[in-house]
Coordinates of C-alpha atoms in Angstrom, one line a residue:
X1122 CA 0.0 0.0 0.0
X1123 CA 2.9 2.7 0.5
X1124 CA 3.4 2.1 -2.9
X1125 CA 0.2 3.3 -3.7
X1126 CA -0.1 6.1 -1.6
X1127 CA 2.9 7.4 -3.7
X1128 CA 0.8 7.2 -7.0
X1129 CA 0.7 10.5 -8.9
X1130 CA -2.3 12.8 -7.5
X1131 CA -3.8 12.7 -10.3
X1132 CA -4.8 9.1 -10.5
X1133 CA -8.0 8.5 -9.0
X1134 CA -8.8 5.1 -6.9
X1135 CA -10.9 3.7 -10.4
X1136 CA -8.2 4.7 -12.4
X1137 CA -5.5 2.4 -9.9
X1138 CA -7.9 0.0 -9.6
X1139 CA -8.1 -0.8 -13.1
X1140 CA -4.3 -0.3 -13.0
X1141 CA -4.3 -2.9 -10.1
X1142 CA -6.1 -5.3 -12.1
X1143 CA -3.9 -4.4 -15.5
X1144 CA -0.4 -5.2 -13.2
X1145 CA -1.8 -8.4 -11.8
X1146 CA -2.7 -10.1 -15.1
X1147 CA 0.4 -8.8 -16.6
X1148 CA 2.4 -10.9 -13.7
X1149 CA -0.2 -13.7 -14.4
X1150 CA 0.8 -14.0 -18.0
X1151 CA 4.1 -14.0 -17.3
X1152 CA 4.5 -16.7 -14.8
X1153 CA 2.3 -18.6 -16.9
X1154 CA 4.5 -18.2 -19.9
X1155 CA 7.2 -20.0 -18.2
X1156 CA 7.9 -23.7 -19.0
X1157 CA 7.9 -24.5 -15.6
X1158 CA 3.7 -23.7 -15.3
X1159 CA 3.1 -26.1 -18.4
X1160 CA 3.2 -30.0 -18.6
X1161 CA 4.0 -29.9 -22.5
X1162 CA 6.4 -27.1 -22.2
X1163 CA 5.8 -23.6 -22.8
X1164 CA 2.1 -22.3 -23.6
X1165 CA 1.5 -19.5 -26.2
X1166 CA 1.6 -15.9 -25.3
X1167 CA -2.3 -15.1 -25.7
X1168 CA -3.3 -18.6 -23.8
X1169 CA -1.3 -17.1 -20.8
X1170 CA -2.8 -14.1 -21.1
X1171 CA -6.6 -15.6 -21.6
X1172 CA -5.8 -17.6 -18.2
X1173 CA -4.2 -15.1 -16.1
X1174 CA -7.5 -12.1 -16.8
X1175 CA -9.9 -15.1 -16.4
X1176 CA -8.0 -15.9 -12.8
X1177 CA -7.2 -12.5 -12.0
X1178 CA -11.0 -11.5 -12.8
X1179 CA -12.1 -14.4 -11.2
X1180 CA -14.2 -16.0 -14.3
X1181 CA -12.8 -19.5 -14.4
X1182 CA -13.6 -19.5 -18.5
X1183 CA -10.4 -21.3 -19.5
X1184 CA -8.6 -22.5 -23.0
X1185 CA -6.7 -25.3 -21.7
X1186 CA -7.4 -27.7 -19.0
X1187 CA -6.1 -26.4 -15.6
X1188 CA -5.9 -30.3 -14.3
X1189 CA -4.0 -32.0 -17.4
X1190 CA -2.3 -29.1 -19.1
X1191 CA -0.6 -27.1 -15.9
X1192 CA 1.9 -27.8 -13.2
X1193 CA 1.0 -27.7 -9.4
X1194 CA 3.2 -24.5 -10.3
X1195 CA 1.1 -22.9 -12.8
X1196 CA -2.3 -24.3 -10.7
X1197 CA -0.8 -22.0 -7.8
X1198 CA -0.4 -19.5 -9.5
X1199 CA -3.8 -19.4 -10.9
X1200 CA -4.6 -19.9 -6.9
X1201 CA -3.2 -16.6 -5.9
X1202 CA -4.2 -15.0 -8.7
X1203 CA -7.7 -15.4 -7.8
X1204 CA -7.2 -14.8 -4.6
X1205 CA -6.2 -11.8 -5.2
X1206 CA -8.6 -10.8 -8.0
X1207 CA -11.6 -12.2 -6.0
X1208 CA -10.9 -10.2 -2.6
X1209 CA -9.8 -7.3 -4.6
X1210 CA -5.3 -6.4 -4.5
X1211 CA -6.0 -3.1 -2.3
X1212 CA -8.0 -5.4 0.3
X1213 CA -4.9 -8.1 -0.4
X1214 CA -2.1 -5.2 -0.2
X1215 CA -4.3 -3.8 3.2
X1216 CA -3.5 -7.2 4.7
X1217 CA 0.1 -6.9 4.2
X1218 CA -0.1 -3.0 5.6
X1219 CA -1.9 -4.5 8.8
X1220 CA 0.5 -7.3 9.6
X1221 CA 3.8 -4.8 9.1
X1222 CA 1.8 -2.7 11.3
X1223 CA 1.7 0.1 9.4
X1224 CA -0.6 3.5 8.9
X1225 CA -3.4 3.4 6.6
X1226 CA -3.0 6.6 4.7
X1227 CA -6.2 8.7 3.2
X1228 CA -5.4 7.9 -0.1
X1229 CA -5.3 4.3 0.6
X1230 CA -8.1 4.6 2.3
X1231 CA -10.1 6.1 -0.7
X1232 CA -9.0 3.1 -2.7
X1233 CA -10.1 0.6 0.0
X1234 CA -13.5 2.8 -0.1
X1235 CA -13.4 2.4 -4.2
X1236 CA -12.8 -1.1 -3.8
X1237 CA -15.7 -2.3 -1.6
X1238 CA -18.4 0.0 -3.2
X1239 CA -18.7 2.0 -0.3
X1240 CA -20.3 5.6 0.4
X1241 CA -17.9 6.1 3.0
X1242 CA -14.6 5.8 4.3
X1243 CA -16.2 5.7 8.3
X1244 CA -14.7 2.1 9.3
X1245 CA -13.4 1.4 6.0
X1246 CA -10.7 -0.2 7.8
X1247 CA -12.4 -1.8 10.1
X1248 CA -14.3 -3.6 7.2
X1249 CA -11.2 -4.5 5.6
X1250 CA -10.0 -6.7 8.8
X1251 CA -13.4 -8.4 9.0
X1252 CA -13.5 -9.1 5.3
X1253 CA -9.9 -10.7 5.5
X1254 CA -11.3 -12.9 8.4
X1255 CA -14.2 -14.1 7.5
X1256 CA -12.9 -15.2 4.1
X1257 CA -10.0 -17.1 5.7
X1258 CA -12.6 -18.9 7.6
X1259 CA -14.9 -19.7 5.3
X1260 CA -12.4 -20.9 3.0
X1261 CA -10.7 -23.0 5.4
X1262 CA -14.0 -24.4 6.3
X1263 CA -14.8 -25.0 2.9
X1264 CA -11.3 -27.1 2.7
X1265 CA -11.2 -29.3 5.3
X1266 CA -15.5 -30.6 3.9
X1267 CA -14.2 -30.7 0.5
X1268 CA -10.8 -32.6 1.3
X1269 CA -12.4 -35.0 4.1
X1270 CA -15.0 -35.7 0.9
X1271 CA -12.2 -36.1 -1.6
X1272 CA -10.3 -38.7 0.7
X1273 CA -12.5 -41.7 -0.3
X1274 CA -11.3 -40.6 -4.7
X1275 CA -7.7 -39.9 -3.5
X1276 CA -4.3 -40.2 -1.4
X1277 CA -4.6 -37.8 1.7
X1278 CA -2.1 -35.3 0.3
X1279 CA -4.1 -34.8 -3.1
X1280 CA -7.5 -34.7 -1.5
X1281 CA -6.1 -31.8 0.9
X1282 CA -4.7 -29.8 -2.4
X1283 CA -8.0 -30.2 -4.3
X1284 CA -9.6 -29.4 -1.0
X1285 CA -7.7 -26.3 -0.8
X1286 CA -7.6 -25.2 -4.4
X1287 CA -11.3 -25.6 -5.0
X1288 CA -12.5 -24.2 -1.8
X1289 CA -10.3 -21.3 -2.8
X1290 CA -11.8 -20.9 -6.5
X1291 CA -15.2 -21.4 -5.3
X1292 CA -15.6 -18.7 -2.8
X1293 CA -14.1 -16.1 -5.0
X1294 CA -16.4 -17.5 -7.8
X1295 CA -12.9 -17.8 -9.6
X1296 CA -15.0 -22.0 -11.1
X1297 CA -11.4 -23.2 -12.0
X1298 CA -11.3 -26.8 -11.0
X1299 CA -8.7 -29.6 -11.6
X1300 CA -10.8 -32.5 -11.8
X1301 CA -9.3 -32.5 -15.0
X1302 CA -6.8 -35.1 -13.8
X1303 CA -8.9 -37.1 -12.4
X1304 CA -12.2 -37.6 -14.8
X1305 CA -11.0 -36.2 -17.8
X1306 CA -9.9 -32.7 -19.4
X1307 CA -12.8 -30.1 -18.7
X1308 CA -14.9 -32.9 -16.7
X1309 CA -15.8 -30.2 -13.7
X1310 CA -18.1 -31.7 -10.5
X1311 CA -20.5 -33.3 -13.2
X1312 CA -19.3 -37.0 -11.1
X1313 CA -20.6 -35.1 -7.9
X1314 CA -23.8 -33.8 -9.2
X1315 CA -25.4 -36.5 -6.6
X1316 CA -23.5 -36.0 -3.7
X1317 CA -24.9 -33.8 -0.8
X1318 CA -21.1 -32.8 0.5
X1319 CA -19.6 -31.1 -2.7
X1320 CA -23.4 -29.6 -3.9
X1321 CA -24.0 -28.0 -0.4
X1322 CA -20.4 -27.3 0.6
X1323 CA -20.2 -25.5 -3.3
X1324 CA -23.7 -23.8 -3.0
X1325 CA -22.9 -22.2 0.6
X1326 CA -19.2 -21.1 -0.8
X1327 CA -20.8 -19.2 -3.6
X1328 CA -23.6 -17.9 -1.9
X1329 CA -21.1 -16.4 0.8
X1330 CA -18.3 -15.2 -1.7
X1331 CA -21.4 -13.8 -3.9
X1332 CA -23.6 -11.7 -1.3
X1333 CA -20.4 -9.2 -0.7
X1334 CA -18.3 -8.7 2.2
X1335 CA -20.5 -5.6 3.0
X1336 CA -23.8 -7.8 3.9
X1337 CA -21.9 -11.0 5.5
X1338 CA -20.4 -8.2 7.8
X1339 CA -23.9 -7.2 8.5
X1340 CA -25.4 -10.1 9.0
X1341 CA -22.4 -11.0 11.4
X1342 CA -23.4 -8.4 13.8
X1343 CA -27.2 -9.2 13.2
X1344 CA -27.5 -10.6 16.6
X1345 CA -26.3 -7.7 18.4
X1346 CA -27.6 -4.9 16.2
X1347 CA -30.7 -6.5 15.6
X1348 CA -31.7 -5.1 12.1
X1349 CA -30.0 -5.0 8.9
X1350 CA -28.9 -2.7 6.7
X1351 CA -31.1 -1.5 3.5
X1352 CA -28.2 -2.6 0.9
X1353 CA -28.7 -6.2 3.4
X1354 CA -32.2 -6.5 3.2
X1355 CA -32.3 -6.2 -1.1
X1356 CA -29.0 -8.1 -1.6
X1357 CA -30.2 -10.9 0.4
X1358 CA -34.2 -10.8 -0.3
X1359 CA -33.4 -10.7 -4.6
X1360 CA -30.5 -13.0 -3.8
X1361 CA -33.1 -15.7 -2.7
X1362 CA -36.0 -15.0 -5.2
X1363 CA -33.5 -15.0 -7.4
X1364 CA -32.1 -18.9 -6.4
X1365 CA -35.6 -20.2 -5.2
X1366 CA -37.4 -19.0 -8.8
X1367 CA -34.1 -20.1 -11.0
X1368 CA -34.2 -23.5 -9.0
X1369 CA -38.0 -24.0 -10.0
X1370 CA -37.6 -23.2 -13.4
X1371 CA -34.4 -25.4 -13.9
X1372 CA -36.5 -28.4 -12.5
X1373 CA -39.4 -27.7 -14.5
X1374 CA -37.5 -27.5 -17.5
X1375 CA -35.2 -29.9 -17.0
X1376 CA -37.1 -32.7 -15.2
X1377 CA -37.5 -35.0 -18.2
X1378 CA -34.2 -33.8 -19.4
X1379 CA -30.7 -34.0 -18.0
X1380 CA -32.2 -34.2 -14.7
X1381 CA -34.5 -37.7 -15.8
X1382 CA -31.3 -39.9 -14.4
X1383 CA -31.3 -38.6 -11.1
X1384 CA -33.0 -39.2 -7.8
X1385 CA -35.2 -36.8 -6.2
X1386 CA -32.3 -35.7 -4.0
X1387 CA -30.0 -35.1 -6.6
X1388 CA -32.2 -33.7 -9.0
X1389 CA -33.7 -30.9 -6.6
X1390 CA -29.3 -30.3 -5.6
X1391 CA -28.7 -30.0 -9.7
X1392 CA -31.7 -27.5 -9.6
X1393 CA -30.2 -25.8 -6.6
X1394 CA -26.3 -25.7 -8.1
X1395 CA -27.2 -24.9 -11.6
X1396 CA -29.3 -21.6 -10.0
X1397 CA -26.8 -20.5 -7.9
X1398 CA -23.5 -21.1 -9.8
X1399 CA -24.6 -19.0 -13.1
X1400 CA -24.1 -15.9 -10.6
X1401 CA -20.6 -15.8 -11.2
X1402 CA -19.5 -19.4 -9.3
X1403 CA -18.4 -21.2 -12.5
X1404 CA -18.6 -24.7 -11.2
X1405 CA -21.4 -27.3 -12.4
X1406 CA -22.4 -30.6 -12.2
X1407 CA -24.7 -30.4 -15.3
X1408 CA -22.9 -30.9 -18.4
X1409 CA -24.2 -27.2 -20.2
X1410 CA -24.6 -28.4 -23.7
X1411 CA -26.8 -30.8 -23.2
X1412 CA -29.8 -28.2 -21.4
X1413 CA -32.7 -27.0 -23.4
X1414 CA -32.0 -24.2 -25.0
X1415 CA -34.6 -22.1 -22.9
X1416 CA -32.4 -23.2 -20.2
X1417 CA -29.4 -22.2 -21.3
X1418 CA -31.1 -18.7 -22.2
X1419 CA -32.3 -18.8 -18.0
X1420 CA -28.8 -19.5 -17.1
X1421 CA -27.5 -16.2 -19.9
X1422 CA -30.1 -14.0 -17.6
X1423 CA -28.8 -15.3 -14.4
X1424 CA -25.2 -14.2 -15.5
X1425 CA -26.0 -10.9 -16.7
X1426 CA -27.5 -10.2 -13.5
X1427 CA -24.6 -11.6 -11.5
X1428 CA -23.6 -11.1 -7.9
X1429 CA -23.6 -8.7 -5.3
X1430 CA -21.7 -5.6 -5.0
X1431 CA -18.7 -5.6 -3.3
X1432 CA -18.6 -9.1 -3.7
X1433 CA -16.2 -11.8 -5.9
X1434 CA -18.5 -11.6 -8.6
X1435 CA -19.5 -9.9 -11.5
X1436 CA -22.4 -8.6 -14.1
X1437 CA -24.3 -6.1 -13.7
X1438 CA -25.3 -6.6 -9.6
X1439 CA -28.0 -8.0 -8.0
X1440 CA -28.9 -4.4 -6.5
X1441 CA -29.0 -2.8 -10.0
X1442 CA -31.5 -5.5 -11.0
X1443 CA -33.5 -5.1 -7.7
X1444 CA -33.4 -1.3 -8.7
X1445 CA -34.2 -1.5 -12.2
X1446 CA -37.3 -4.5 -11.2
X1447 CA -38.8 -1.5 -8.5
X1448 CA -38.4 1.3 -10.5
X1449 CA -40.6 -0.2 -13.1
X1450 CA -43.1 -1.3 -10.7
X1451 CA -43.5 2.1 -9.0
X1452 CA -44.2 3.8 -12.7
X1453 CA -46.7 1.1 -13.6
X1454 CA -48.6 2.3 -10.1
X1455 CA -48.3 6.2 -11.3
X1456 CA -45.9 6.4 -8.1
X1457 CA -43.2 9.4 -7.9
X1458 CA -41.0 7.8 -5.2
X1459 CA -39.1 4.7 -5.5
X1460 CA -39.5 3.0 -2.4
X1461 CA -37.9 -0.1 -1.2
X1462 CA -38.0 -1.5 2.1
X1463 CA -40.0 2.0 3.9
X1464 CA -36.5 3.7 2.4
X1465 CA -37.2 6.2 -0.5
X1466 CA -34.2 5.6 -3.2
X1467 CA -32.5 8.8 -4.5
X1468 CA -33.0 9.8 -8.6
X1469 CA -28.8 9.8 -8.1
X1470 CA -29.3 5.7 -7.7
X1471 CA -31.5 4.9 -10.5
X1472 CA -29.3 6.7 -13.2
X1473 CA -26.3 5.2 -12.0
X1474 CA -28.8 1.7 -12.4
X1475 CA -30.2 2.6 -15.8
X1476 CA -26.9 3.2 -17.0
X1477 CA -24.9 0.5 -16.0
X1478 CA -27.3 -1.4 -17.3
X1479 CA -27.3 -0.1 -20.7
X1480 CA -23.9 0.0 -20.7
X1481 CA -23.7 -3.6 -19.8
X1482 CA -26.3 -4.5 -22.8
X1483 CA -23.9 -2.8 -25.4
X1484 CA -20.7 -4.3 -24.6
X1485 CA -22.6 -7.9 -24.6
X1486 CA -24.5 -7.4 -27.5
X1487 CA -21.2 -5.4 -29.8
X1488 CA -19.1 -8.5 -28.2
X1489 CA -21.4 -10.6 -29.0
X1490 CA -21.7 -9.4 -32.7
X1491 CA -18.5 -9.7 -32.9
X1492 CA -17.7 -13.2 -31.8
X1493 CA -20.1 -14.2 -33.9
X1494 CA -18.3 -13.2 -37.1
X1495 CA -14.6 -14.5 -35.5
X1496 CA -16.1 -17.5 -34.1
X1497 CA -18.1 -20.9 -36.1
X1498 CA -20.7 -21.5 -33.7
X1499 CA -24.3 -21.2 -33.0
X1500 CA -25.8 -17.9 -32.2
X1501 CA -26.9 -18.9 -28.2
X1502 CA -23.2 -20.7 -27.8
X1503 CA -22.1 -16.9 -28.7
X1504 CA -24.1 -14.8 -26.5
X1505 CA -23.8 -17.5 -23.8
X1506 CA -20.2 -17.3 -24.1
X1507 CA -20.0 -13.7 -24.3
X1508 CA -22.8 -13.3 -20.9
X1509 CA -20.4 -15.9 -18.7
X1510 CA -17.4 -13.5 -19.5
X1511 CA -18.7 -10.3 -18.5
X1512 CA -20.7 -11.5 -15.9
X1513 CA -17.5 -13.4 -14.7
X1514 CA -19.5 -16.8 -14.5
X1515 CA -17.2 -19.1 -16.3
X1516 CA -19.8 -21.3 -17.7
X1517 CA -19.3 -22.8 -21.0
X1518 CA -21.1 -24.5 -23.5
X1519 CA -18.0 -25.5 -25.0
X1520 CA -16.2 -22.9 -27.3
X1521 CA -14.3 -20.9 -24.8
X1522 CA -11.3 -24.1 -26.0
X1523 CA -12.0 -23.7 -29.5
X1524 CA -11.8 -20.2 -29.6
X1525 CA -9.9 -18.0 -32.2
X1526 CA -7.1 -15.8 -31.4
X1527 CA -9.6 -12.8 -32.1
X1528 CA -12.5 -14.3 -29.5
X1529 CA -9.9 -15.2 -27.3
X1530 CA -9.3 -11.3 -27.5
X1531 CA -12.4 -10.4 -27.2
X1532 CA -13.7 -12.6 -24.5
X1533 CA -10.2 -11.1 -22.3
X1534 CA -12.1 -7.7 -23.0
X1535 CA -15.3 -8.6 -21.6
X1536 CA -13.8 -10.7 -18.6
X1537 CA -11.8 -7.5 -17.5
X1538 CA -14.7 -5.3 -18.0
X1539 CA -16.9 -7.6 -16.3
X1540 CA -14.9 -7.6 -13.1
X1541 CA -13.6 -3.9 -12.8
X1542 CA -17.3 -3.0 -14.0
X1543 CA -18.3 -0.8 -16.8
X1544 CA -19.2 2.0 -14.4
X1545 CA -15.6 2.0 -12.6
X1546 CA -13.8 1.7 -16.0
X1547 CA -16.0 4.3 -17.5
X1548 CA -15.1 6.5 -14.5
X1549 CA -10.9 5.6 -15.0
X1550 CA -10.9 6.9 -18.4
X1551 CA -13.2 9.8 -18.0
X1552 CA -12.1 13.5 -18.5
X1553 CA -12.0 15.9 -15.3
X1554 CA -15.8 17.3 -14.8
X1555 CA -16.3 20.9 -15.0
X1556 CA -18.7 22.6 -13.6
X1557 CA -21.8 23.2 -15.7
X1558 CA -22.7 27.4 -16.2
X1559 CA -25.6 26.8 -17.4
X1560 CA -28.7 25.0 -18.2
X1561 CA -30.8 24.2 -21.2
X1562 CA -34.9 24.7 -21.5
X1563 CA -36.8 21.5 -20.5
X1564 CA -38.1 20.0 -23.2
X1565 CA -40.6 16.9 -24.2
X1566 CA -40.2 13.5 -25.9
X1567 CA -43.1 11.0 -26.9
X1568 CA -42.1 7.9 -24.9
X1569 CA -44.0 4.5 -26.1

């Protein structure tokens, strides 16, 4: 962090966090480009590249098998890269500042406010030590399940690296797996899509790493405080619509499907999994290409939407959606307030919404054109590749390994922009706002 607090004036906290981001991937690729990360010697230049922005952005889309086609060195790497990417490098850099015991200046402070979407810098700090804690808890937790599961496939040392490595990806909704090795390249959890250990352990390390760090703090001190915070109360009451109605419709549509094979335990823990894990977690136990199409379109809307703010996910944010969902609600009733939870929300809010929505729906869409010309594939394999990307979900229907150098391109684009956010990167590259001197004459437009 002193390093950063020497950063030119001039650089605001999005324009180093997109820096941040640009520095980490950069290390990424170069690590990976040594012979020492690959099993059949040294991997190309843009493959290293493609895997480093989808660890560093925590996506998990990858172009060769992380199992089969990288050492344990390059799999670690991958490891801290996400880690990294999914609690954010100032939060990672903060850590480093606490242990040596240094001060926490006010520009780092900014950056840490930048970082975890937050309207304030009042206990910034403070946040920052929680956030490190819990998430060294729940991912140890998540290790020791996984590995005690993975002893009855493996020798004890392996079963407490996958343990480890997976817990790891998971919570920061990184979906890299290595199961590779062990069931074939690209194989994922589909062997575990019946067993109540890996689904639950899985579903609770997504959920957790997806809500944000802001509302797990929260609902920490629930007990004491006694009442939640408003950004609590919609992150966590869309959050579960959003799983309990995307589990329903999964099953529905699925039930004489992919699901036909499987007991009713197993079929209602695919439904649950396959809801969740578009959201940004990456990891699933239903081979992709084989859903209905309408599925696979449920899944594309469940990835544009994406996680939580301040979270290890991506897309466009559950709280945007909840936003965008109210806003039309209260116009359909003729209201003039937006009003969510007895809070009125401020006109400020639902621009910022409306905006990084739209932005959101070009870059998909141009990206999506775009892969469509560079890439031989179906239209939905396309836009569903395009969706998982941005919204940092690392689900594939199968041509993320195909791809051509262009969509490879492309796709490292929309995985960068997906995690940094298309507000935050609009706001890096923005020119210095002057002050407006005057006003125009309000005028009318003919909507509908």
């Amino acid at each position: 962090m002193a390093n950063l607090s020497l950063a030119h004036l001039r650089l605001t906290p999005p324009k180093i966090l997109s820096l941040g981001f640009i520095l980490l991937i950069a290390a990424g690729t170069l690590l990976l480009s040594l012979p020492a990360a690959s099993t059949g010697g040294r991997i190309s230049f843009i493959d290293a590249l493609f895997m480093a922005t989808s660890a560093t952005c925590v996506t998990g889309l990858a172009v060769i098998d992380t199992g089969t086609e990288l050492t344990v060195f390059g799999q670690v790497v991958l490891l801290v890269l996400f880690q990294f990417g999914g609690l954010g490098f100032v939060t990672m850099a903060t850590l480093i500042t606490l242990v040596l015991s240094k001060r926490i200046s006010l520009k780092e402070r900014l950056l840490l406010q930048e970082s975890m979407n937050q309207n304030s810098m009042q206990g910034i700090v403070k946040l920052i030590r929680r956030v490190l804690i819990y998430s060294l808890v729940i991912q140890l937790s998540g290790a020791i399940l996984l590995a005690a599961r993975f002893l009855k496939d493996m020798p004890v040392g392996k079963a407490l690296y996958y343990g480890l490595f997976h817990s790891v990806s998971i919570f920061n909704n990184a979906g890299f797996d290595l199961f590779g090795d062990v069931h074939g390249p690209f194989s994922g959890l589909t062997r575990y899509v019946e067993d109540p250990i890996v689904n639950i352990t899985s579903m609770l390390l997504i959920f957790l790493g997806g809500i944000g760090f802001i509302v797990l703090s929260d609902v920490v001190d629930f007990p004491k405080r006694k009442r939640l915070t408003l950004h609590s109360k919609v992150v966590l009451s869309t959050s579960a619509a959003l799983i309990v109605t995307g589990a329903a419709v999964f099953f529905w549509l699925e039930l004489n499907s992919t699901l036909k094979p499987l007991h009713t335990g197993g079929k209602i823990m695919a439904s649950f999994l396959q809801a969740i894990t578009p959201r940004s977690g990456g990891v699933t136990t239903i081979e992709i290409p084989l859903l209905r199409e309408s599925t696979q379109f449920l899944m594309i809307l469940l990835m544009f939407i994406g996680a939580a703010p301040g979270s290890t996910g991506g897309g466009i944010k559950i709280t945007t959606f909840a936003l965008l969902v109210v806003t039309v609600y209260a116009r359909i009733r003729g209201k003039e307030d937006i009003v969510v939870f007895r809070h009125r929300i401020s006109k400020d809010n639902v621009y910022r919404a409306i905006t990084m929505t739209l932005l959101s729906l070009i870059l998909v869409v141009t990206a999506t054109m775009l892969l469509s010309v560079t890439e031989s594939a179906d239209f939905l394999t396309v836009l569903f590749e395009a969706v998982s990307a941005f919204g940092t979900s690392g689900i594939t229907m199968g041509l993320t390994p195909e791809l051509t150098t262009a969509g490879k391109i492309l796709i490292i684009i929309l995985m960068f922009v997906g995690r940094t956010g298309p507000l935050t990167l609009a706001y890096a590259i923005k020119p210095k706002k002057n002050k407006e001197l005057y006003r125009y004459p309000e005028g009318n437009i003919t909507i509908g």
